[in-house]
PDB file of C-alpha atoms and ligand atoms in Angstrom:
ATOM      1  CA  MET A 250      -8.884 -15.681  -4.620  1.00  0.00           C
ATOM      2  CA  ILE A 251     -10.398 -12.805  -2.774  1.00  0.00           C
ATOM      3  CA  ARG A 252      -7.427 -13.075   0.362  1.00  0.00           C
ATOM      4  CA  THR A 253      -7.608 -11.796   4.194  1.00  0.00           C
ATOM      5  CA  ILE A 254      -5.838  -8.631   4.299  1.00  0.00           C
ATOM      6  CA  LEU A 255      -3.626  -8.834   7.217  1.00  0.00           C
ATOM      7  CA  THR A 256      -4.016  -5.522   9.638  1.00  0.00           C
ATOM      8  CA  TYR A 257      -1.968  -3.603  12.361  1.00  0.00           C
ATOM      9  CA  PRO A 258       0.151  -4.741  14.844  1.00  0.00           C
ATOM     10  CA  ASN A 259       0.302  -7.735  12.811  1.00  0.00           C
ATOM     11  CA  PRO A 260       4.357  -8.394  12.319  1.00  0.00           C
ATOM     12  CA  GLU A 261       4.370  -9.463   8.636  1.00  0.00           C
ATOM     13  CA  LEU A 262       3.648  -5.824   8.019  1.00  0.00           C
ATOM     14  CA  LYS A 263       7.374  -5.084   9.063  1.00  0.00           C
ATOM     15  CA  LYS A 264       9.055  -6.949   7.122  1.00  0.00           C
ATOM     16  CA  LYS A 265      11.214  -6.825   4.053  1.00  0.00           C
ATOM     17  CA  SER A 266       9.845  -7.492   0.451  1.00  0.00           C
ATOM     18  CA  ALA A 267      12.310  -9.145  -1.627  1.00  0.00           C
ATOM     19  CA  PRO A 268      12.142  -9.070  -5.626  1.00  0.00           C
ATOM     20  CA  VAL A 269      10.745 -10.694  -8.082  1.00  0.00           C
ATOM     21  CA  THR A 270      13.569 -12.498  -9.599  1.00  0.00           C
ATOM     22  CA  ILE A 271      11.048 -14.936 -12.575  1.00  0.00           C
ATOM     23  CA  ILE A 272       7.453 -13.410 -13.111  1.00  0.00           C
ATOM     24  CA  THR A 273       6.029 -17.319 -13.004  1.00  0.00           C
ATOM     25  CA  ASP A 274       2.344 -18.133 -13.450  1.00  0.00           C
ATOM     26  CA  LYS A 275       2.410 -18.048 -10.057  1.00  0.00           C
ATOM     27  CA  ILE A 276       3.224 -13.756  -9.826  1.00  0.00           C
ATOM     28  CA  ARG A 277       0.334 -13.311 -12.095  1.00  0.00           C
ATOM     29  CA  GLU A 278      -2.611 -15.389  -9.575  1.00  0.00           C
ATOM     30  CA  LEU A 279      -0.361 -13.176  -6.983  1.00  0.00           C
ATOM     31  CA  ALA A 280      -1.698  -9.626  -9.087  1.00  0.00           C
ATOM     32  CA  ARG A 281      -5.434 -11.063  -9.755  1.00  0.00           C
ATOM     33  CA  ASP A 282      -6.016 -11.828  -6.539  1.00  0.00           C
ATOM     34  CA  MET A 283      -4.302  -8.682  -5.294  1.00  0.00           C
ATOM     35  CA  ALA A 284      -6.866  -6.468  -7.480  1.00  0.00           C
ATOM     36  CA  GLU A 285      -9.629  -8.653  -6.250  1.00  0.00           C
ATOM     37  CA  THR A 286      -8.662  -8.102  -2.768  1.00  0.00           C
ATOM     38  CA  MET A 287      -8.066  -4.535  -3.597  1.00  0.00           C
ATOM     39  CA  TYR A 288     -12.085  -3.855  -5.795  1.00  0.00           C
ATOM     40  CA  ASP A 289     -13.472  -5.790  -3.061  1.00  0.00           C
ATOM     41  CA  ALA A 290     -11.776  -3.432   0.136  1.00  0.00           C
ATOM     42  CA  PRO A 291     -12.643  -2.069  -1.654  1.00  0.00           C
ATOM     43  CA  GLY A 292      -9.099  -0.249  -2.070  1.00  0.00           C
ATOM     44  CA  VAL A 293      -6.598   2.388  -3.699  1.00  0.00           C
ATOM     45  CA  GLY A 294      -3.940   0.272  -3.823  1.00  0.00           C
ATOM     46  CA  LEU A 295      -2.633  -2.842  -2.268  1.00  0.00           C
ATOM     47  CA  ALA A 296       0.752  -4.194  -2.023  1.00  0.00           C
ATOM     48  CA  ALA A 297       1.483  -8.229  -1.405  1.00  0.00           C
ATOM     49  CA  PRO A 298       3.028  -8.375   2.051  1.00  0.00           C
ATOM     50  CA  GLN A 299      -0.724  -7.274   2.806  1.00  0.00           C
ATOM     51  CA  ILE A 300      -2.400 -10.270   2.288  1.00  0.00           C
ATOM     52  CA  GLY A 301       0.878 -12.589   3.700  1.00  0.00           C
ATOM     53  CA  VAL A 302       3.055 -12.335   0.046  1.00  0.00           C
ATOM     54  CA  HIS A 303       6.746 -10.580   0.432  1.00  0.00           C
ATOM     55  CA  GLN A 304       7.532 -10.430  -3.586  1.00  0.00           C
ATOM     56  CA  ARG A 305       7.690  -6.702  -4.423  1.00  0.00           C
ATOM     57  CA  VAL A 306       4.101  -6.195  -6.894  1.00  0.00           C
ATOM     58  CA  ILE A 307       1.579  -3.568  -5.825  1.00  0.00           C
ATOM     59  CA  VAL A 308      -1.577  -3.163  -7.544  1.00  0.00           C
ATOM     60  CA  ILE A 309      -3.286   0.035  -7.639  1.00  0.00           C
ATOM     61  CA  ASP A 310      -6.475   1.530  -9.424  1.00  0.00           C
ATOM     62  CA  VAL A 311      -7.002   5.567  -8.003  1.00  0.00           C
ATOM     63  CA  SER A 312      -9.522   5.920 -11.126  1.00  0.00           C
ATOM     64  CA  PRO A 313     -13.555   7.397 -10.152  1.00  0.00           C
ATOM     65  CA  LYS A 314     -15.738   4.791  -8.954  1.00  0.00           C
ATOM     66  CA  ASP A 315     -18.322   5.934 -12.721  1.00  0.00           C
ATOM     67  CA  GLU A 316     -15.439   5.269 -14.685  1.00  0.00           C
ATOM     68  CA  PRO A 317     -13.916   1.810 -16.283  1.00  0.00           C
ATOM     69  CA  PRO A 318     -10.988   0.357 -14.119  1.00  0.00           C
ATOM     70  CA  ASN A 319      -7.878   1.538 -14.658  1.00  0.00           C
ATOM     71  CA  LEU A 320      -5.166  -1.713 -12.987  1.00  0.00           C
ATOM     72  CA  ILE A 321      -1.703  -0.556 -12.588  1.00  0.00           C
ATOM     73  CA  VAL A 322       0.244  -3.835 -11.785  1.00  0.00           C
ATOM     74  CA  ALA A 323       3.575  -2.797 -10.999  1.00  0.00           C
ATOM     75  CA  ILE A 324       6.745  -5.235 -10.499  1.00  0.00           C
ATOM     76  CA  ASN A 325       9.759  -4.550  -8.584  1.00  0.00           C
ATOM     77  CA  PRO A 326       9.062  -0.701  -8.337  1.00  0.00           C
ATOM     78  CA  GLU A 327      11.248   2.526  -7.206  1.00  0.00           C
ATOM     79  CA  ILE A 328      10.721   5.735  -7.201  1.00  0.00           C
ATOM     80  CA  VAL A 329      14.057   7.229  -9.491  1.00  0.00           C
ATOM     81  CA  HIS A 330      12.945  10.401  -9.247  1.00  0.00           C
ATOM     82  CA  ALA A 331      10.702  12.883  -6.635  1.00  0.00           C
ATOM     83  CA  GLU A 332      10.167  16.617  -6.520  1.00  0.00           C
ATOM     84  CA  GLY A 333       7.930  18.872  -4.661  1.00  0.00           C
ATOM     85  CA  ASP A 334       5.658  17.621  -1.712  1.00  0.00           C
ATOM     86  CA  SER A 335       1.950  17.438  -0.373  1.00  0.00           C
ATOM     87  CA  TYR A 336       0.543  16.352   3.266  1.00  0.00           C
ATOM     88  CA  GLU A 337      -2.768  15.028   2.386  1.00  0.00           C
ATOM     89  CA  GLU A 338      -4.198  12.761   4.495  1.00  0.00           C
ATOM     90  CA  GLU A 339      -4.114   8.890   4.615  1.00  0.00           C
ATOM     91  CA  GLY A 340      -5.476   5.425   5.040  1.00  0.00           C
ATOM     92  CA  CYS A 341      -5.318   1.759   5.148  1.00  0.00           C
ATOM     93  CA  LEU A 342      -6.554  -0.899   4.708  1.00  0.00           C
ATOM     94  CA  SER A 343      -4.126  -2.463   8.184  1.00  0.00           C
ATOM     95  CA  VAL A 344      -5.180  -0.184   9.856  1.00  0.00           C
ATOM     96  CA  PRO A 345      -8.449   0.355   9.464  1.00  0.00           C
ATOM     97  CA  ARG A 346     -10.701   3.053  10.667  1.00  0.00           C
ATOM     98  CA  TYR A 347      -7.551   5.785  11.542  1.00  0.00           C
ATOM     99  CA  ALA A 348      -6.816   8.528   8.791  1.00  0.00           C
ATOM    100  CA  ALA A 349      -3.737  11.407   9.445  1.00  0.00           C
ATOM    101  CA  ASN A 350      -2.199  13.255   6.927  1.00  0.00           C
ATOM    102  CA  VAL A 351       1.580  12.316   5.631  1.00  0.00           C
ATOM    103  CA  ARG A 352       4.447  14.143   4.075  1.00  0.00           C
ATOM    104  CA  ARG A 353       5.111  12.972   0.949  1.00  0.00           C
ATOM    105  CA  HIS A 354       6.864  13.867  -2.675  1.00  0.00           C
ATOM    106  CA  ALA A 355       4.411  15.897  -4.628  1.00  0.00           C
ATOM    107  CA  LYS A 356       5.687  14.421  -7.623  1.00  0.00           C
ATOM    108  CA  VAL A 357       7.615  10.374  -8.336  1.00  0.00           C
ATOM    109  CA  VAL A 358       9.064   9.226 -11.776  1.00  0.00           C
ATOM    110  CA  VAL A 359       8.489   4.760 -11.294  1.00  0.00           C
ATOM    111  CA  LYS A 360      10.313   2.630 -12.997  1.00  0.00           C
ATOM    112  CA  ALA A 361       8.754  -1.224 -12.727  1.00  0.00           C
ATOM    113  CA  LEU A 362       8.026  -4.592 -14.865  1.00  0.00           C
ATOM    114  CA  ASP A 363       4.400  -5.438 -15.764  1.00  0.00           C
ATOM    115  CA  LEU A 364       3.499  -8.591 -16.134  1.00  0.00           C
ATOM    116  CA  GLU A 365       5.453  -9.413 -19.572  1.00  0.00           C
ATOM    117  CA  GLY A 366       8.560  -8.776 -17.712  1.00  0.00           C
ATOM    118  CA  GLU A 367       8.428  -5.144 -20.307  1.00  0.00           C
ATOM    119  CA  GLU A 368      10.792  -2.001 -18.334  1.00  0.00           C
ATOM    120  CA  VAL A 369       6.958   0.337 -17.563  1.00  0.00           C
ATOM    121  CA  THR A 370       7.945   4.437 -16.351  1.00  0.00           C
ATOM    122  CA  PHE A 371       5.070   6.054 -14.503  1.00  0.00           C
ATOM    123  CA  GLN A 372       5.699   9.487 -13.815  1.00  0.00           C
ATOM    124  CA  VAL A 373       2.563  10.969 -11.542  1.00  0.00           C
ATOM    125  CA  ASP A 374       1.340  13.160  -9.796  1.00  0.00           C
ATOM    126  CA  GLY A 375      -1.833  13.631  -7.422  1.00  0.00           C
ATOM    127  CA  LEU A 376      -3.573  10.405  -5.925  1.00  0.00           C
ATOM    128  CA  LEU A 377      -1.782   8.034  -7.643  1.00  0.00           C
ATOM    129  CA  ALA A 378       2.537   9.730  -6.674  1.00  0.00           C
ATOM    130  CA  ILE A 379       0.484   9.449  -2.992  1.00  0.00           C
ATOM    131  CA  ALA A 380      -0.879   5.514  -4.060  1.00  0.00           C
ATOM    132  CA  PHE A 381       2.856   4.964  -5.318  1.00  0.00           C
ATOM    133  CA  GLN A 382       4.691   5.733  -2.177  1.00  0.00           C
ATOM    134  CA  HIS A 383       2.207   4.425   0.055  1.00  0.00           C
ATOM    135  CA  GLU A 384       2.714   1.176  -1.642  1.00  0.00           C
ATOM    136  CA  ILE A 385       6.504   1.128  -2.703  1.00  0.00           C
ATOM    137  CA  ASP A 386       6.747   1.341   1.369  1.00  0.00           C
ATOM    138  CA  HIS A 387       4.394  -1.645   2.189  1.00  0.00           C
ATOM    139  CA  LEU A 388       6.754  -3.112   0.649  1.00  0.00           C
ATOM    140  CA  ASP A 389      10.234  -1.960   2.531  1.00  0.00           C
ATOM    141  CA  GLY A 390       7.888  -2.563   6.042  1.00  0.00           C
ATOM    142  CA  THR A 391       6.024   0.704   6.480  1.00  0.00           C
ATOM    143  CA  LEU A 392       2.857   1.981   7.115  1.00  0.00           C
ATOM    144  CA  PHE A 393       1.988   5.597   7.008  1.00  0.00           C
ATOM    145  CA  VAL A 394       1.639   5.994  10.535  1.00  0.00           C
ATOM    146  CA  ASP A 395       5.257   5.113  10.777  1.00  0.00           C
ATOM    147  CA  HIS A 396       5.663   8.783   9.631  1.00  0.00           C
ATOM    148  CA  LEU A 397       3.781  10.328  11.275  1.00  0.00           C
ATOM    149  CA  SER A 398       5.437  12.100  14.475  1.00  0.00           C
ATOM    150  CA  PRO A 399       6.236  10.903  17.559  1.00  0.00           C
ATOM    151  CA  LEU A 400       4.058  12.189  19.577  1.00  0.00           C
ATOM    152  CA  LYS A 401       1.131  11.628  17.050  1.00  0.00           C
ATOM    153  CA  LYS A 402       2.233   8.582  16.862  1.00  0.00           C
ATOM    154  CA  ASP A 403       2.157   7.460  20.347  1.00  0.00           C
ATOM    155  CA  ILE A 404      -1.298   9.070  19.988  1.00  0.00           C
ATOM    156  CA  PHE A 405      -2.284   6.213  17.284  1.00  0.00           C
ATOM    157  CA  ARG A 406      -0.399   3.220  19.088  1.00  0.00           C
ATOM    158  CA  LYS A 407      -3.603   4.182  22.273  1.00  0.00           C
ATOM    159  CA  LYS A 408      -6.050   5.014  20.318  1.00  0.00           C
ATOM    160  CA  TYR A 409      -5.774   2.625  18.388  1.00  0.00           C
ATOM    161  CA  ARG A 410      -5.396  -0.217  21.090  1.00  0.00           C
ATOM    162  CA  HIS A 411      -8.732   0.962  22.251  1.00  0.00           C
ATOM    163  CA  MET A 412     -10.189   0.798  19.018  1.00  0.00           C
ATOM    164  CA  VAL A 413      -9.222  -2.532  18.674  1.00  0.00           C
ATOM    165  CA  GLU A 414     -10.821  -3.160  22.009  1.00  0.00           C
ATOM    166  CA  GLU A 415     -14.230  -2.203  21.502  1.00  0.00           C
ATOM    167  CA  ALA A 416     -14.388  -3.575  18.437  1.00  0.00           C
ATOM    168  CA  ARG A 417     -13.443  -7.055  19.583  1.00  0.00           C
ATOM    169  CA  VAL A 418     -16.341  -6.113  22.861  1.00  0.00           C
ATOM    170  CA  GLY A 419     -19.274  -5.739  20.034  1.00  0.00           C
ATOM    171  CA  ALA A 420     -18.790  -7.811  18.384  1.00  0.00           C
TER     172      ALA A 420
HETATM  173  O1  LIG B  10      -7.602   2.437  -0.245  1.00  0.00           O
HETATM  174  C1  LIG B  10      -6.149   3.160  -0.147  1.00  0.00           C
HETATM  175  N1  LIG B  10      -6.772   4.614  -0.058  1.00  0.00           N
HETATM  176  C2  LIG B  10      -5.409   5.548   0.005  1.00  0.00           C
HETATM  177  C3  LIG B  10      -6.126   6.621   0.562  1.00  0.00           C
HETATM  178  C4  LIG B  10      -4.857   7.394   0.542  1.00  0.00           C
HETATM  179  C5  LIG B  10      -3.678   7.418   0.844  1.00  0.00           C
HETATM  180  C6  LIG B  10      -3.229   5.926   0.523  1.00  0.00           C
HETATM  181  C7  LIG B  10      -4.318   5.392   0.340  1.00  0.00           C
HETATM  182  S1  LIG B  10      -3.875   3.686   0.055  1.00  0.00           S
HETATM  183  C8  LIG B  10      -5.024   2.789   0.797  1.00  0.00           C
HETATM  184  C9  LIG B  10      -5.371   0.511   0.593  1.00  0.00           C
HETATM  185  C10 LIG B  10      -3.228   0.189   1.266  1.00  0.00           C
HETATM  186  O2  LIG B  10      -3.557   0.662   2.259  1.00  0.00           O
HETATM  187  N2  LIG B  10      -2.666  -0.407  -0.174  1.00  0.00           N
HETATM  188  O3  LIG B  10      -1.792  -0.346   0.801  1.00  0.00           O
HETATM  189 NI1  LIG B  11      -1.597   0.481   2.732  1.00  0.00          NI
END
């Protein structure tokens, strides 16, 4: 089932998500719905709090459109190692129509559980490394715009309010 993606400035996006303690059918259904919602959007990732569920579950698929899908479901993901710097443009399904460059680690090692409860380790770089960091941020109530300098964030807030108002008039 495709779920509704919450958008900034919804306060639900600022809450910290809780670790998953048992992988139940409900968690499996959540992961399925998240993947469906991500592919429908479309986006390269989605975190549970973006659909109002405050559990530490993320889905990611950065495979190009002309290649077969490569879905990652990560439960309780944790960055256990990081190195290098990256400064790339990001967007977010919860912050529509806005993009900005964000400083991230270039490479990360992420430990997580899969849907069978097995521990899995991802050693990633490039867009996949950025996506993991972006999604794990969501689990801690952080949006990419929270990484902007105070001046840029202030400009974002003003521009965004204006954009949302314009969109409302247009509707
Ligand atoms: O679809 C998405 N694209 C994207 C592009 C650059 C950096 C991060 C992302 S994640 C985003 C989907 C989303 O909002 N996930 O939380
Ligand atoms: Ni996002």
